[in-house]
Coordinates of C-alpha atoms and ligand atoms in Angstrom, one line a residue:
X102 CA 90.8 -98.7 27.9
X103 CA 89.7 -95.2 28.7
X104 CA 87.7 -96.3 31.7
X105 CA 90.6 -98.2 33.3
X106 CA 92.2 -95.2 35.1
X107 CA 88.8 -94.1 36.6
X108 CA 87.5 -95.3 39.9
X109 CA 83.9 -96.3 39.1
X110 CA 80.9 -96.4 41.4
X111 CA 78.8 -99.6 41.6
X112 CA 75.9 -98.1 39.5
X113 CA 78.1 -97.8 36.4
X114 CA 77.0 -100.3 33.8
X115 CA 79.3 -100.2 30.7
X116 CA 76.8 -102.0 28.5
X117 CA 74.2 -99.3 29.2
X118 CA 76.7 -96.5 28.3
X119 CA 77.7 -98.4 25.1
X120 CA 74.0 -98.2 24.0
X121 CA 73.9 -94.4 24.7
X122 CA 76.9 -93.7 22.6
X123 CA 76.3 -95.3 19.2
X124 CA 78.7 -94.2 16.5
X125 CA 81.1 -92.6 19.0
X126 CA 84.8 -92.8 18.0
X127 CA 87.6 -93.8 20.4
X128 CA 88.4 -90.1 20.8
X129 CA 84.7 -89.4 21.6
X130 CA 84.7 -92.1 24.3
X131 CA 88.0 -90.7 25.7
X132 CA 86.3 -87.3 25.9
X133 CA 83.3 -88.7 27.7
X134 CA 85.5 -90.5 30.3
X135 CA 87.6 -87.4 30.9
X136 CA 84.5 -85.2 31.2
X137 CA 82.8 -87.7 33.6
X138 CA 85.9 -87.7 35.8
X139 CA 85.8 -83.8 35.8
X140 CA 82.1 -83.7 36.6
X141 CA 82.7 -86.1 39.5
X142 CA 85.7 -84.2 40.8
X143 CA 83.7 -80.9 40.7
X144 CA 81.2 -82.5 43.0
X145 CA 84.0 -83.7 45.3
X146 CA 83.1 -87.4 44.7
X147 CA 85.5 -90.2 45.4
X148 CA 84.1 -92.3 42.6
X149 CA 82.7 -91.6 39.1
X150 CA 78.9 -92.4 39.2
X151 CA 76.4 -93.2 36.5
X152 CA 75.0 -89.6 36.5
X153 CA 78.5 -88.2 35.9
X154 CA 78.8 -90.3 32.7
X155 CA 75.3 -89.3 31.6
X156 CA 76.1 -85.6 32.1
X157 CA 79.4 -86.1 30.2
X158 CA 77.6 -87.8 27.3
X159 CA 75.1 -84.9 27.2
X160 CA 77.9 -82.4 27.1
X161 CA 79.8 -84.1 24.3
X162 CA 76.6 -84.4 22.2
X163 CA 74.7 -81.3 23.0
X164 CA 76.9 -78.6 24.6
X165 CA 76.5 -77.5 28.1
X166 CA 73.3 -77.8 30.0
X167 CA 71.7 -74.7 31.1
X168 CA 69.7 -75.5 34.2
X169 CA 69.3 -71.9 35.3
X170 CA 66.7 -71.2 32.7
X171 CA 63.3 -70.7 34.4
X172 CA 60.5 -72.6 32.8
X173 CA 57.0 -72.7 34.3
X174 CA 55.4 -76.0 35.1
X175 CA 52.8 -75.6 32.3
X176 CA 55.6 -74.8 29.7
X177 CA 57.5 -77.8 30.9
X178 CA 54.4 -80.0 30.4
X179 CA 53.9 -78.7 26.9
X180 CA 57.6 -79.4 26.0
X181 CA 57.3 -82.9 27.5
X182 CA 54.3 -83.7 25.4
X183 CA 55.9 -82.1 22.3
X184 CA 59.1 -84.3 22.6
X185 CA 57.1 -87.4 23.5
X186 CA 55.0 -86.7 20.4
X187 CA 58.2 -86.9 18.2
X188 CA 59.3 -90.0 20.0
X189 CA 55.9 -91.8 19.7
X190 CA 55.4 -91.0 16.0
X191 CA 58.9 -91.9 15.0
X192 CA 58.6 -95.2 17.0
X193 CA 55.4 -96.1 15.1
X194 CA 56.7 -95.3 11.6
X195 CA 58.8 -97.9 9.8
X196 CA 61.1 -95.5 8.0
X197 CA 61.5 -92.8 10.6
X198 CA 65.0 -92.7 12.1
X199 CA 65.5 -94.8 15.3
X200 CA 65.5 -92.7 18.4
X201 CA 68.6 -92.6 20.7
X202 CA 67.2 -90.4 23.5
X203 CA 64.8 -87.5 24.3
X204 CA 65.4 -84.8 26.8
X205 CA 63.5 -81.8 28.2
X206 CA 66.6 -80.3 29.9
X207 CA 67.0 -76.8 28.5
X208 CA 70.4 -76.4 26.7
X209 CA 71.4 -73.1 25.1
X210 CA 68.4 -71.9 23.2
X211 CA 66.8 -75.3 23.1
X212 CA 64.0 -76.2 25.4
X213 CA 63.9 -79.9 24.5
X214 CA 65.6 -82.2 22.0
X215 CA 65.4 -85.6 20.5
X216 CA 68.4 -87.5 19.1
X217 CA 68.0 -90.0 16.2
X218 CA 70.4 -92.3 14.5
X219 CA 69.5 -92.2 10.8
X220 CA 69.6 -95.4 8.9
X221 CA 72.4 -96.1 6.5
X222 CA 70.9 -95.3 3.1
X223 CA 72.2 -94.0 -0.2
X224 CA 68.8 -93.5 -1.8
X225 CA 65.8 -92.2 0.0
X226 CA 62.3 -93.0 -1.3
X227 CA 59.0 -91.3 -1.0
X228 CA 57.9 -93.5 2.0
X229 CA 61.0 -92.6 3.9
X230 CA 60.7 -88.9 3.3
X231 CA 57.0 -88.9 4.2
X232 CA 57.7 -90.8 7.5
X233 CA 60.4 -88.3 8.4
X234 CA 58.2 -85.4 7.7
X235 CA 55.4 -87.0 9.8
X236 CA 57.8 -87.6 12.7
X237 CA 59.0 -84.0 12.6
X238 CA 55.4 -82.8 12.8
X239 CA 54.8 -85.2 15.7
X240 CA 55.7 -82.6 18.3
X241 CA 53.1 -80.0 17.3
X242 CA 50.6 -82.8 16.6
X243 CA 50.9 -84.0 20.2
X244 CA 50.3 -80.4 21.5
X245 CA 47.2 -80.3 19.3
X246 CA 45.9 -83.7 20.3
X247 CA 46.5 -83.3 24.1
X248 CA 45.9 -79.6 24.8
X249 CA 43.8 -78.7 21.8
X250 CA 46.1 -75.8 21.0
X251 CA 49.5 -75.3 19.5
X252 CA 52.5 -73.2 20.5
X253 CA 55.4 -71.3 18.8
X254 CA 57.8 -74.0 20.0
X255 CA 57.5 -75.9 16.7
X256 CA 59.2 -73.2 14.5
X257 CA 62.3 -75.4 13.9
X258 CA 60.2 -78.4 13.0
X259 CA 58.0 -76.4 10.6
X260 CA 61.0 -75.0 8.9
X261 CA 62.5 -78.4 8.3
X262 CA 59.2 -79.9 7.2
X263 CA 58.6 -77.1 4.7
X264 CA 62.0 -77.4 3.2
X265 CA 61.8 -81.2 2.9
X266 CA 58.3 -81.1 1.4
X267 CA 59.4 -78.4 -1.1
X268 CA 62.4 -80.5 -2.1
X269 CA 60.3 -83.5 -2.7
X270 CA 58.0 -81.6 -5.1
X271 CA 60.5 -79.1 -6.7
X272 CA 63.8 -80.9 -6.7
X273 CA 63.3 -84.7 -6.5
X274 CA 60.4 -85.1 -8.9
X275 CA 58.4 -87.1 -6.3
X276 CA 55.1 -85.4 -6.9
X277 CA 52.6 -86.7 -9.5
X278 CA 51.1 -83.3 -10.4
X279 CA 54.5 -81.6 -11.0
X280 CA 55.9 -84.7 -12.6
X281 CA 59.5 -85.9 -13.4
X282 CA 61.0 -82.4 -13.3
X283 CA 63.7 -80.9 -11.1
X284 CA 64.2 -77.2 -10.7
X285 CA 67.4 -77.8 -8.7
X286 CA 70.3 -75.9 -10.0
X287 CA 73.5 -77.9 -9.5
X288 CA 75.7 -75.3 -11.3
X289 CA 75.3 -73.0 -8.2
X290 CA 75.1 -70.0 -10.5
X291 CA 71.5 -69.5 -9.3
X292 CA 70.2 -68.6 -12.8
X293 CA 66.8 -69.0 -11.3
X294 CA 67.2 -66.3 -8.7
X295 CA 65.7 -63.6 -10.9
X296 CA 63.2 -65.7 -12.9
X297 CA 61.5 -68.8 -11.7
X298 CA 62.1 -71.5 -14.3
X299 CA 58.3 -72.4 -14.3
X300 CA 55.0 -70.7 -15.0
X301 CA 52.7 -69.0 -12.6
X302 CA 50.4 -71.9 -13.0
X303 CA 53.1 -74.4 -12.0
X304 CA 54.0 -72.2 -9.1
X305 CA 50.4 -72.5 -7.9
X306 CA 50.5 -76.2 -8.3
X307 CA 53.8 -76.4 -6.3
X308 CA 52.3 -74.3 -3.5
X309 CA 49.2 -76.5 -3.4
X310 CA 51.0 -79.8 -3.5
X311 CA 53.5 -78.8 -0.8
X312 CA 50.7 -77.7 1.4
X313 CA 48.7 -80.9 0.8
X314 CA 51.7 -83.1 1.5
X315 CA 52.4 -81.4 4.8
X316 CA 48.8 -81.4 5.9
X317 CA 48.4 -85.1 5.1
X318 CA 51.6 -85.8 7.2
X319 CA 50.2 -83.7 10.0
X320 CA 46.9 -85.5 10.0
X321 CA 48.8 -88.8 9.9
X322 CA 50.8 -87.8 13.0
X323 CA 47.6 -86.8 14.8
X324 CA 46.0 -90.2 14.0
X325 CA 49.0 -92.1 15.3
X326 CA 49.0 -90.0 18.5
X327 CA 45.3 -90.3 19.0
X328 CA 45.5 -94.1 18.6
X329 CA 48.3 -94.3 21.1
X330 CA 47.3 -91.5 23.5
X331 CA 47.7 -93.6 26.6
X332 CA 51.3 -94.5 25.7
X333 CA 52.1 -90.9 24.7
X334 CA 50.9 -89.8 28.2
X335 CA 53.0 -92.4 29.9
X336 CA 56.0 -91.2 28.0
X337 CA 55.4 -87.5 28.6
X338 CA 54.9 -88.2 32.4
X339 CA 58.1 -90.2 32.5
X340 CA 59.9 -87.3 30.7
X341 CA 58.5 -84.8 33.3
X342 CA 59.7 -87.1 36.0
X343 CA 63.2 -88.0 34.8
X344 CA 63.8 -85.2 32.2
X345 CA 65.5 -87.6 29.9
X346 CA 64.4 -90.9 28.4
X347 CA 66.3 -93.5 26.4
X348 CA 65.4 -96.1 23.9
X349 CA 65.0 -98.7 26.7
X350 CA 62.2 -96.6 28.2
X351 CA 60.4 -96.5 24.9
X352 CA 60.7 -100.2 24.5
X353 CA 59.2 -100.7 28.0
X354 CA 56.2 -98.6 27.1
X355 CA 55.6 -99.6 23.4
X356 CA 57.2 -103.0 23.2
X357 CA 59.8 -103.9 20.6
X358 CA 59.8 -101.9 17.4
X359 CA 58.3 -104.2 14.8
X360 CA 60.7 -103.1 12.1
X361 CA 64.2 -104.1 11.1
X362 CA 66.7 -101.3 11.7
X363 CA 70.0 -100.8 9.9
X364 CA 71.7 -98.0 11.6
X365 CA 75.1 -96.4 10.8
X366 CA 76.3 -97.8 14.2
X367 CA 75.9 -101.3 13.0
X368 CA 77.7 -100.6 9.7
X369 CA 80.6 -98.6 11.1
X370 CA 83.1 -101.4 10.5
X371 CA 83.0 -100.3 6.8
X372 CA 84.2 -96.8 7.6
X373 CA 87.7 -95.8 8.7
X374 CA 88.1 -94.1 12.1
X375 CA 88.5 -90.5 10.7
X376 CA 85.6 -90.9 8.3
X377 CA 83.5 -92.4 11.0
X378 CA 83.9 -89.2 13.2
X379 CA 82.7 -87.1 10.3
X380 CA 79.9 -89.4 9.4
X381 CA 78.8 -89.5 13.1
X382 CA 78.8 -85.7 13.2
X383 CA 77.0 -85.5 9.9
X384 CA 74.4 -88.2 10.5
X385 CA 73.3 -88.0 14.1
X386 CA 70.3 -85.7 14.0
X387 CA 69.6 -83.5 16.9
X388 CA 66.1 -82.3 16.6
X389 CA 66.1 -79.2 18.8
X390 CA 63.0 -77.3 19.7
X391 CA 63.9 -73.7 20.1
X392 CA 61.7 -71.0 21.5
X393 CA 62.5 -67.9 19.4
X394 CA 60.4 -65.6 21.5
X395 CA 62.6 -66.0 24.5
X396 CA 65.8 -64.0 24.7
X397 CA 68.9 -66.0 25.6
X398 CA 70.9 -64.2 28.3
Ligands
ZN275 ZN1 59.8 -80.4 17.9

């Protein structure tokens, strides 16, 4: 319906775009079509081409591209392997969220990003949380495995990982040593802000267990990447070449993912249009890798 008023180039494949826009509402699709027409018009094109749609989808999902940012060839290589690391690890883990696309096009403060479509779930178990933490550490682990050194580009990943691991131990009662206790304060009155509700000894156990959990996940990510290093390299090279890769590219390199996936896109019939917009905004995870040392001007 939204595509009807547009004059399309021959390379426009609507099935392909449908796969790039899971969970999009009618309004989102209308936005993409309008934006694609504007992009094409700006370039004085007579027809709207595939690339115009891809640019439009990027704009809708991730804000405006910032191609003026200068990145050295070596930096770009590190970013490509970092993002390919996230993609490889999440592909190989049963409970990690399925990937939608990965890009190394700088956008705002972000140097690279991966988009995932989380599975529909009400209750998350230990295996799922551990897989997610492992996939989040996949970027830094890839730098480690391939270059033998790590960069500051993983700050965002480490912050997320630390918070998630902490929540498992301190809030969700998912750690054997700490046991079935939650120090979460749902009253929001932060009674705990002055005094920790646990002893110094427990505080030490929490620190140790959080550290152990993250290190285990990091080593697991490194093992996966070492075992599939040839494929990781293929993926990173393809990213360097094309700057963006989609699920189809991963399937070509790794083969079909051997796990069943139940994404929110498949279950969207259950949700009304307005709620679907919100759930899409809330659920699609953009995993941006930001370099905080760089000023953004
Ligand atoms: Zn990352």
